[in-house]
C-alpha cells in the first residue's frame, strides 16, 4: 500500500484506474486496423521517405494525399501519374478501396488525415530515408493492433538519395530497432544482396489467398536487381515464403513472403521493379514490370493488398489478423492499447498516461494511472471505437487498485467503466490487490455502432486510491 496521501508528479500521462470504468465511453478504433465501413478498405501509400528519389517514382498519383483530385474516375493507369498508378487505378476501379498518399511523418492515433488509425493497410514502396523512432513505434503498433504492412525493398546499395541508407537497411532497422518489439517480430530478415535478374516462382498452395485471390493466380514474379529474405520460423511460426528465387526454398531465398504480428498481417517483396508500371513523371527512367509477360506481378501486388487490408480471407502466413471472410474481420480495435505510445489515441486527463516508476506497468513502461492524490480528484480516460456489425466483441484490461484507505466496508474512491451508455463495472478502494487483475466484458450488443469506452476515477478528500490500468483490448471476431 502507498502512504496516506501523496503528491503525484507523473512524468507522462498515466492510465490510472483503468479498472474499466467506462462512463459514456464510445468505443473507437484508434488502432492500425480499424473496422471497415461497408466494403471500403483503406490503403495508405507512403511518399514521405524519398520514394521519388533518383529514377524512382513510387507514387499512385501526383495528387496527394487524394489521387481522386487528379481524376475522380480513372479508367486507365494514365489517368493518374506515377509509376504505381496501375496499382492504384486497379484498386480504385473495384469501388471497394479508398486510397491516400502520405507525404509527412507517419503517425498512429493522431488527428491528421493520413494518420495510420484511419487505414487498414500501409504500403512502404522502397523507402529511402530512415523512419524516426516515433514513426517506427507508430508502424509497429499499427500492425500489432490489426493493420496490414506491405514492405517493398530493392537491392543492397540502392541508395537513391545518397544519404547512406538503402531500403534493405531501412526496413531491417524498422524490424530490429523499434520500441514495440525488436526480437525479430515478423520472423525474417532482408538479405544484403543484389540479384541481377530472374523470374522467382510461386510455391504450390491452392488455398493461399495471396497466390490465388480475386485479382488472379500468381505463378511467377520478376527480379531485376533485387534481393531476398531469410525466414526464421523459430521466431515467428507464421512466416511463410510464397515466391522463391530459382534454386531456393524453405527458409532461404524468399522473394515474396507473408507473416503476422499481433492482430496484423505483413507482406514483403524483394524488388521494386515488379510494381513499376513503366509510366510516371517526366525525367524518370522506368520499366514496365507490372505487365512483364514472364510474370504475374499485378495479381501478386493486388491480391496481397486485399489480404493485408482484410478484403480477402484465408490464412497466408499462418493466419492472424486483418483479413478474413464471413461477416466479421477478427481484430483488436483499441489504439495504443498498452499506452506505450504515450499520450496518443486516448483522451486522458492530465498525467493519466504515464511511465512514472511510482506505479509499475504490467508490461512495458507506460500505463494509465487514475487518481492516487489523496485529495478530492477526478480522472478520466476514454477512446471511441466503431464495432463492425455482425461481430462478437469483448473488452478486456488489467486493473491494479492500490489504496491507503483502511476501511473494509466503505467505498470512498471509485472507478467506473462504461461502454456507450452502459455501465460495465464499478471498482473501489475495497478492490485493492497487490497485483494486476484481468477484467473482461462482453460488449457484443454494441456491434454496428460507434461507442465510447470510458474510465472515470473519483477520489475522496483524504487517503489516496490509485486505479492503474494496462494492456487493454477490444477484440472482435
C-alpha positions as semicolon CSV with decimal commas, in nm:
position;residue;x (nm);y (nm);z (nm)
1;X;0,000;0,000;0,000
2;X;0,105;0,358;-0,056
3;X;0,120;0,629;0,210
4;X;-0,188;0,803;0,347
5;X;-0,158;1,080;0,089
6;X;0,079;1,167;-0,190
7;X;0,167;1,437;-0,433
8;X;0,173;1,276;-0,773
9;X;0,420;1,415;-1,024
10;X;0,359;1,199;-1,329
11;X;0,624;1,209;-1,599
12;X;0,370;1,148;-1,874
13;X;0,004;1,063;-1,887
14;X;-0,078;0,762;-1,676
15;X;-0,371;0,532;-1,736
16;X;-0,462;0,526;-1,371
17;X;-0,763;0,343;-1,254
18;X;-0,822;0,169;-1,580
19;X;-1,049;-0,051;-1,376
20;X;-1,255;-0,010;-1,687
21;X;-1,497;0,248;-1,559
22;X;-1,635;0,321;-1,897
23;X;-1,874;0,607;-1,832
24;X;-2,044;0,707;-2,152
25;X;-1,738;0,591;-2,341
26;X;-1,768;0,544;-2,713
27;X;-1,574;0,250;-2,846
28;X;-1,337;0,389;-3,105
29;X;-1,096;0,219;-3,337
30;X;-0,773;0,402;-3,279
31;X;-0,552;0,120;-3,388
32;X;-0,384;0,029;-3,705
33;X;-0,664;-0,188;-3,831
34;X;-0,987;-0,001;-3,787
35;X;-1,319;-0,158;-3,868
36;X;-1,433;-0,148;-4,228
37;X;-1,720;0,074;-4,334
38;X;-1,931;-0,149;-4,559
39;X;-1,686;-0,286;-4,819
40;X;-1,444;0,007;-4,830
41;X;-1,085;-0,088;-4,749
42;X;-0,848;0,197;-4,671
43;X;-0,494;0,182;-4,807
44;X;-0,220;0,439;-4,742
45;X;0,081;0,462;-4,976
46;X;0,388;0,623;-4,822
47;X;0,566;0,902;-5,008
48;X;0,734;1,068;-4,713
49;X;1,065;0,878;-4,729
50;X;1,225;0,966;-5,063
51;X;1,013;0,724;-5,264
52;X;1,060;0,956;-5,565
53;X;1,437;0,995;-5,534
54;X;1,655;0,925;-5,839
55;X;1,471;0,728;-6,106
56;X;1,210;0,604;-5,860
57;X;0,856;0,734;-5,895
58;X;0,680;0,514;-5,644
59;X;0,351;0,704;-5,622
60;X;-0,002;0,621;-5,734
61;X;-0,069;0,981;-5,835
62;X;0,090;1,325;-5,829
63;X;-0,221;1,443;-5,645
64;X;-0,154;1,399;-5,274
65;X;-0,296;1,297;-5,037
66;X;-0,604;1,224;-5,250
67;X;-0,545;1,080;-5,600
68;X;-0,909;1,147;-5,690
69;X;-0,820;1,515;-5,726
70;X;-0,620;1,422;-6,038
71;X;-0,902;1,214;-6,184
72;X;-1,206;1,117;-5,978
73;X;-1,299;0,823;-6,200
74;X;-0,985;0,678;-6,359
75;X;-1,039;0,418;-6,628
76;X;-0,677;0,361;-6,730
77;X;-0,348;0,388;-6,544
78;X;-0,251;0,701;-6,738
79;X;-0,541;0,887;-6,575
80;X;-0,320;0,902;-6,267
81;X;0,050;0,996;-6,290
82;X;0,312;0,781;-6,122
83;X;0,497;0,454;-6,165
84;X;0,247;0,293;-5,924
85;X;-0,059;0,433;-6,098
86;X;-0,151;0,092;-6,244
87;X;-0,168;-0,043;-5,890
88;X;-0,377;0,248;-5,765
89;X;-0,616;0,260;-6,057
90;X;-0,675;-0,117;-6,045
91;X;-0,782;-0,089;-5,682
92;X;-0,987;0,225;-5,742
93;X;-1,182;0,068;-6,026
94;X;-1,315;-0,207;-5,799
95;X;-1,509;0,051;-5,597
96;X;-1,402;-0,122;-5,276
97;X;-1,093;0,080;-5,185
98;X;-1,017;0,427;-5,054
99;X;-0,660;0,528;-5,137
100;X;-0,444;0,806;-4,996
101;X;-0,076;0,910;-5,008
102;X;0,121;1,017;-4,701
103;X;0,385;1,284;-4,757
104;X;0,472;1,370;-4,396
105;X;0,584;1,173;-4,091
106;X;0,380;0,860;-4,021
107;X;0,178;0,867;-3,700
108;X;-0,065;0,641;-3,521
109;X;-0,351;0,762;-3,305
110;X;-0,331;1,126;-3,415
111;X;-0,570;1,360;-3,591
112;X;-0,407;1,404;-3,932
113;X;-0,588;1,290;-4,244
114;X;-0,319;1,029;-4,310
115;X;-0,284;0,901;-3,953
116;X;-0,249;0,523;-3,958
117;X;-0,551;0,482;-3,732
118;X;-0,764;0,577;-4,032
119;X;-0,633;0,297;-4,258
120;X;-0,641;-0,079;-4,294
121;X;-0,310;-0,123;-4,478
122;X;0,014;0,071;-4,523
123;X;0,236;0,033;-4,831
124;X;0,606;0,118;-4,798
125;X;0,731;0,118;-5,161
126;X;1,109;0,117;-5,127
127;X;1,163;0,387;-4,863
128;X;1,499;0,566;-4,896
129;X;1,517;0,761;-4,571
130;X;1,513;0,603;-4,226
131;X;1,200;0,607;-4,018
132;X;1,223;0,809;-3,699
133;X;1,183;0,643;-3,361
134;X;0,829;0,778;-3,336
135;X;0,743;0,653;-3,684
136;X;0,872;0,304;-3,610
137;X;0,662;0,296;-3,294
138;X;0,359;0,407;-3,492
139;X;0,408;0,147;-3,767
140;X;0,467;-0,141;-3,528
141;X;0,168;-0,052;-3,309
142;X;-0,047;-0,017;-3,621
143;X;0,039;-0,371;-3,729
144;X;0,015;-0,513;-3,378
145;X;-0,337;-0,377;-3,347
146;X;-0,452;-0,536;-3,674
147;X;-0,316;-0,327;-3,962
148;X;-0,159;-0,465;-4,277
149;X;0,200;-0,371;-4,366
150;X;0,338;-0,409;-4,720
151;X;0,719;-0,371;-4,726
152;X;0,884;-0,345;-5,067
153;X;1,262;-0,342;-5,083
154;X;1,527;-0,315;-5,353
155;X;1,879;-0,449;-5,381
156;X;2,151;-0,358;-5,134
157;X;2,328;-0,039;-5,235
158;X;2,018;0,114;-5,396
159;X;2,067;0,441;-5,207
160;X;1,872;0,664;-5,444
161;X;1,913;0,986;-5,243
162;X;2,274;0,921;-5,133
163;X;2,204;0,961;-4,763
164;X;2,387;0,643;-4,667
165;X;2,078;0,421;-4,634
166;X;1,905;0,188;-4,877
167;X;1,570;0,013;-4,840
168;X;1,734;-0,308;-4,712
169;X;1,892;-0,123;-4,421
170;X;1,584;0,090;-4,355
171;X;1,336;-0,198;-4,342
172;X;1,570;-0,416;-4,135
173;X;1,608;-0,123;-3,895
174;X;1,231;-0,097;-3,866
175;X;1,208;-0,461;-3,762
176;X;1,510;-0,473;-3,529
177;X;1,533;-0,129;-3,376
178;X;1,190;-0,022;-3,256
179;X;1,032;0,036;-2,915
180;X;0,747;-0,212;-2,960
181;X;0,919;-0,545;-3,039
182;X;1,272;-0,575;-3,174
183;X;1,306;-0,950;-3,119
184;X;1,252;-1,047;-3,484
185;X;0,877;-0,982;-3,460
186;X;0,792;-1,080;-3,819
187;X;1,021;-1,383;-3,835
188;X;1,250;-1,280;-4,121
189;X;1,541;-1,057;-4,216
190;X;1,617;-0,898;-4,553
191;X;1,932;-1,023;-4,724
192;X;2,208;-0,780;-4,829
193;X;2,214;-0,894;-5,191
194;X;2,196;-0,754;-5,542
195;X;2,045;-1,024;-5,762
196;X;2,062;-0,903;-6,120
197;X;1,777;-1,091;-6,284
198;X;1,535;-1,380;-6,267
199;X;1,176;-1,496;-6,253
200;X;1,118;-1,633;-5,899
201;X;0,844;-1,896;-5,890
202;X;0,544;-1,928;-5,661
203;X;0,500;-2,227;-5,435
204;X;0,215;-2,469;-5,490
205;X;-0,062;-2,378;-5,245
206;X;-0,410;-2,359;-5,394
207;X;-0,558;-2,230;-5,068
208;X;-0,332;-1,930;-5,025
209;X;-0,531;-1,604;-5,070
210;X;-0,228;-1,409;-5,194
211;X;-0,130;-1,661;-5,460
212;X;-0,490;-1,739;-5,555
213;X;-0,700;-1,430;-5,496
214;X;-0,972;-1,230;-5,663
215;X;-0,718;-1,049;-5,885
216;X;-0,582;-1,369;-6,038
217;X;-0,340;-1,656;-5,986
218;X;0,026;-1,590;-5,916
219;X;0,280;-1,811;-6,092
220;X;0,599;-1,604;-6,110
221;X;0,742;-1,266;-6,021
222;X;1,023;-1,056;-6,165
223;X;1,360;-0,973;-6,012
224;X;1,567;-0,702;-6,181
225;X;1,836;-0,606;-5,933
226;X;1,663;-0,702;-5,613
227;X;1,709;-0,910;-5,301
228;X;1,553;-1,190;-5,097
229;X;1,482;-1,265;-4,733
230;X;1,581;-1,531;-4,482
231;X;1,293;-1,683;-4,286
232;X;1,321;-1,755;-3,914
233;X;1,016;-1,960;-3,820
234;X;1,157;-2,024;-3,474
235;X;1,098;-1,653;-3,407
236;X;0,757;-1,635;-3,575
237;X;0,589;-1,958;-3,679
238;X;0,353;-1,770;-3,912
239;X;0,619;-1,652;-4,153
240;X;0,567;-1,812;-4,494
241;X;0,762;-1,789;-4,819
242;X;0,533;-1,765;-5,123
243;X;0,770;-1,689;-5,411
244;X;1,131;-1,813;-5,425
245;X;1,443;-1,734;-5,619
246;X;1,536;-2,017;-5,855
247;X;1,720;-2,294;-5,669
248;X;1,596;-2,188;-5,324
249;X;1,319;-2,299;-5,093
250;X;1,232;-2,327;-4,725
251;X;1,398;-2,061;-4,513
252;X;1,632;-1,909;-4,775
253;X;1,585;-1,718;-5,097
254;X;1,228;-1,599;-5,033
255;X;1,148;-1,322;-5,280
256;X;0,793;-1,269;-5,154
257;X;0,668;-1,372;-4,812
258;X;0,389;-1,312;-4,563
259;X;0,376;-1,313;-4,185
260;X;0,173;-1,184;-3,892
261;X;0,236;-0,970;-3,587
262;X;-0,015;-0,927;-3,307
263;X;-0,352;-0,899;-3,481
264;X;-0,197;-0,767;-3,804
265;X;-0,051;-0,901;-4,127
266;X;0,276;-0,839;-4,307
267;X;0,398;-0,889;-4,665
268;X;0,750;-0,845;-4,805
269;X;0,866;-0,815;-5,168
270;X;1,237;-0,812;-5,256
271;X;1,234;-0,569;-5,550
272;X;1,052;-0,256;-5,664
273;X;1,075;-0,348;-6,033
274;X;0,759;-0,565;-6,024
275;X;0,542;-0,272;-5,909
276;X;0,683;-0,031;-6,171
277;X;0,428;0,020;-6,450
278;X;0,673;0,200;-6,681
279;X;0,494;0,535;-6,672
280;X;0,542;0,829;-6,443
281;X;0,666;1,182;-6,419
282;X;0,900;1,308;-6,691
283;X;1,270;1,264;-6,631
284;X;1,247;0,918;-6,473
285;X;1,381;0,604;-6,639
286;X;1,116;0,342;-6,570
287;X;1,045;-0,018;-6,669
288;X;0,708;-0,189;-6,703
289;X;0,749;-0,475;-6,460
290;X;0,379;-0,460;-6,372
291;X;0,289;-0,603;-6,712
292;X;0,602;-0,813;-6,770
293;X;0,486;-1,108;-6,982
294;X;0,704;-1,356;-6,792
295;X;0,547;-1,280;-6,455
296;X;0,216;-1,219;-6,278
297;X;0,320;-0,918;-6,074
298;X;-0,010;-0,732;-6,091
299;X;-0,201;-1,025;-5,943
300;X;0,059;-1,061;-5,668
301;X;0,050;-0,694;-5,569
302;X;-0,328;-0,667;-5,578
303;X;-0,404;-0,997;-5,403
304;X;-0,153;-0,908;-5,131
305;X;-0,310;-0,564;-5,085
306;X;-0,653;-0,722;-5,049
307;X;-0,524;-0,972;-4,794
308;X;-0,339;-0,709;-4,592
309;X;-0,639;-0,475;-4,586
310;X;-0,879;-0,750;-4,484
311;X;-1,062;-0,768;-4,816
312;X;-0,981;-1,137;-4,865
313;X;-0,986;-1,433;-4,630
314;X;-0,751;-1,720;-4,578
315;X;-0,453;-1,764;-4,351
316;X;-0,146;-1,682;-4,557
317;X;0,144;-1,652;-4,322
318;X;-0,024;-1,875;-4,070
319;X;-0,345;-1,692;-4,003
320;X;-0,388;-1,396;-3,777
321;X;-0,533;-1,054;-3,805
322;X;-0,660;-0,817;-4,062
323;X;-0,840;-1,030;-4,315
324;X;-1,098;-1,296;-4,320
325;X;-1,417;-1,388;-4,492
326;X;-1,753;-1,413;-4,323
327;X;-1,936;-1,123;-4,164
328;X;-1,668;-1,007;-3,925
329;X;-1,297;-0,937;-3,958
330;X;-1,116;-1,059;-3,647
331;X;-0,918;-0,772;-3,499
332;X;-0,818;-0,584;-3,187
333;X;-0,973;-0,239;-3,220
334;X;-0,827;-0,020;-2,947
335;X;-0,546;0,213;-3,046
336;X;-0,238;0,236;-2,825
337;X;-0,378;-0,049;-2,612
338;X;-0,077;-0,076;-2,380
339;X;-0,013;0,301;-2,370
340;X;0,343;0,253;-2,495
341;X;0,293;0,533;-2,750
342;X;0,239;0,774;-2,461
343;X;-0,041;1,026;-2,459
344;X;-0,185;0,940;-2,800
345;X;-0,512;0,789;-2,929
346;X;-0,677;0,801;-2,587
347;X;-0,844;1,112;-2,447
348;X;-0,697;1,131;-2,099
349;X;-0,681;1,371;-1,806
350;X;-0,352;1,537;-1,723
351;X;-0,093;1,287;-1,603
352;X;-0,311;0,981;-1,656
353;X;-0,099;0,809;-1,921
354;X;0,246;0,788;-1,769
355;X;0,571;0,598;-1,733
356;X;0,619;0,708;-1,373
357;X;0,805;0,446;-1,171
358;X;0,584;0,510;-0,867
359;X;0,334;0,259;-1,004
360;X;0,467;-0,025;-1,218
361;X;0,322;-0,103;-1,560
362;X;0,207;-0,458;-1,615
363;X;0,410;-0,474;-1,936
364;X;0,636;-0,218;-2,099
365;X;0,688;0,121;-1,934
366;X;0,358;0,304;-1,971
367;X;0,017;0,252;-1,812
368;X;-0,292;0,459;-1,727
369;X;-0,294;0,582;-1,369
370;X;-0,616;0,737;-1,242
371;X;-0,632;0,922;-0,909
372;X;-0,387;0,849;-0,626
373;X;-0,366;1,208;-0,497
374;X;-0,515;1,167;-0,150
375;X;-0,748;1,461;-0,210
376;X;-1,074;1,522;-0,394
377;X;-0,991;1,450;-0,758
378;X;-1,144;1,311;-1,079
379;X;-0,953;1,149;-1,368
380;X;-1,093;1,022;-1,698
381;X;-0,967;0,806;-1,980
382;X;-1,165;0,731;-2,295
383;X;-1,146;0,616;-2,656
384;X;-1,415;0,591;-2,925
385;X;-1,435;0,273;-3,129
386;X;-1,650;0,159;-3,419
387;X;-1,751;-0,203;-3,375
388;X;-1,850;-0,367;-3,705
389;X;-2,191;-0,523;-3,747
390;X;-2,206;-0,898;-3,713
391;X;-1,917;-0,914;-3,470
392;X;-1,885;-1,061;-3,124
393;X;-1,691;-0,812;-2,912
394;X;-1,504;-0,841;-2,584
395;X;-1,349;-0,557;-2,387
396;X;-1,066;-0,650;-2,152
397;X;-0,800;-0,478;-1,944
398;X;-0,575;-0,537;-1,645
399;X;-0,651;-0,337;-1,330
400;X;-0,438;-0,276;-1,022
401;X;-0,603;-0,099;-0,728
402;X;-0,366;0,045;-0,468
403;X;-0,510;0,227;-0,166
404;X;-0,417;0,389;0,166
405;X;-0,775;0,352;0,290
406;X;-0,808;0,113;0,587
407;X;-1,183;0,060;0,583
408;X;-1,319;-0,282;0,487
409;X;-1,675;-0,163;0,432
410;X;-1,690;0,184;0,276
411;X;-1,613;0,266;-0,088
412;X;-1,466;0,615;-0,064
413;X;-1,288;0,615;-0,400
414;X;-1,443;0,469;-0,715
415;X;-1,357;0,380;-1,073
416;X;-1,644;0,342;-1,318
417;X;-1,609;0,171;-1,656
418;X;-1,862;0,243;-1,928
419;X;-1,915;0,143;-2,289
420;X;-2,151;0,381;-2,462
421;X;-2,440;0,438;-2,223
422;X;-2,385;0,108;-2,041
423;X;-2,201;0,090;-1,710
424;X;-1,991;-0,225;-1,720
425;X;-1,845;-0,217;-1,371
426;X;-1,755;-0,005;-1,071
427;X;-1,443;-0,066;-0,863
428;X;-1,333;0,099;-0,540
429;X;-1,074;0,107;-0,266
430;X;-1,236;-0,216;-0,142
431;X;-1,094;-0,393;-0,452
432;X;-0,732;-0,321;-0,363
433;X;-0,490;-0,601;-0,450
434;X;-0,116;-0,649;-0,471
435;X;-0,103;-0,700;-0,848
436;X;-0,295;-0,663;-1,172
437;X;-0,624;-0,848;-1,220
438;X;-0,773;-0,924;-1,563
439;X;-1,122;-0,780;-1,624
440;X;-1,331;-0,884;-1,924
441;X;-1,676;-0,783;-2,057
442;X;-1,895;-0,892;-2,346
443;X;-1,987;-0,579;-2,544
444;X;-2,131;-0,756;-2,849
445;X;-2,453;-0,557;-2,808
446;X;-2,262;-0,254;-2,938
447;X;-2,183;-0,416;-3,275
448;X;-2,277;-0,187;-3,561
449;X;-2,227;0,127;-3,352
450;X;-1,957;0,372;-3,253
451;X;-1,928;0,374;-2,877
452;X;-1,701;0,540;-2,624
453;X;-1,507;0,328;-2,382
454;X;-1,450;0,538;-2,073
455;X;-1,286;0,503;-1,733
456;X;-1,377;0,757;-1,465
457;X;-1,191;0,765;-1,134
458;X;-1,334;0,975;-0,850
459;X;-1,126;1,012;-0,533
460;X;-1,245;1,139;-0,193
461;X;-1,092;1,412;0,019
462;X;-0,836;1,208;0,213
463;X;-0,627;0,892;0,175
464;X;-0,526;0,802;-0,178
465;X;-0,656;0,525;-0,400
466;X;-0,481;0,459;-0,732
467;X;-0,658;0,283;-1,019
468;X;-0,390;0,163;-1,260
469;X;-0,482;0,013;-1,599
470;X;-0,266;-0,161;-1,857
471;X;-0,288;-0,392;-2,162
472;X;-0,637;-0,304;-2,279
473;X;-0,807;-0,476;-2,572
474;X;-1,132;-0,474;-2,762
475;X;-1,132;-0,794;-2,962
476;X;-1,392;-0,870;-3,229
477;X;-1,448;-1,195;-3,414
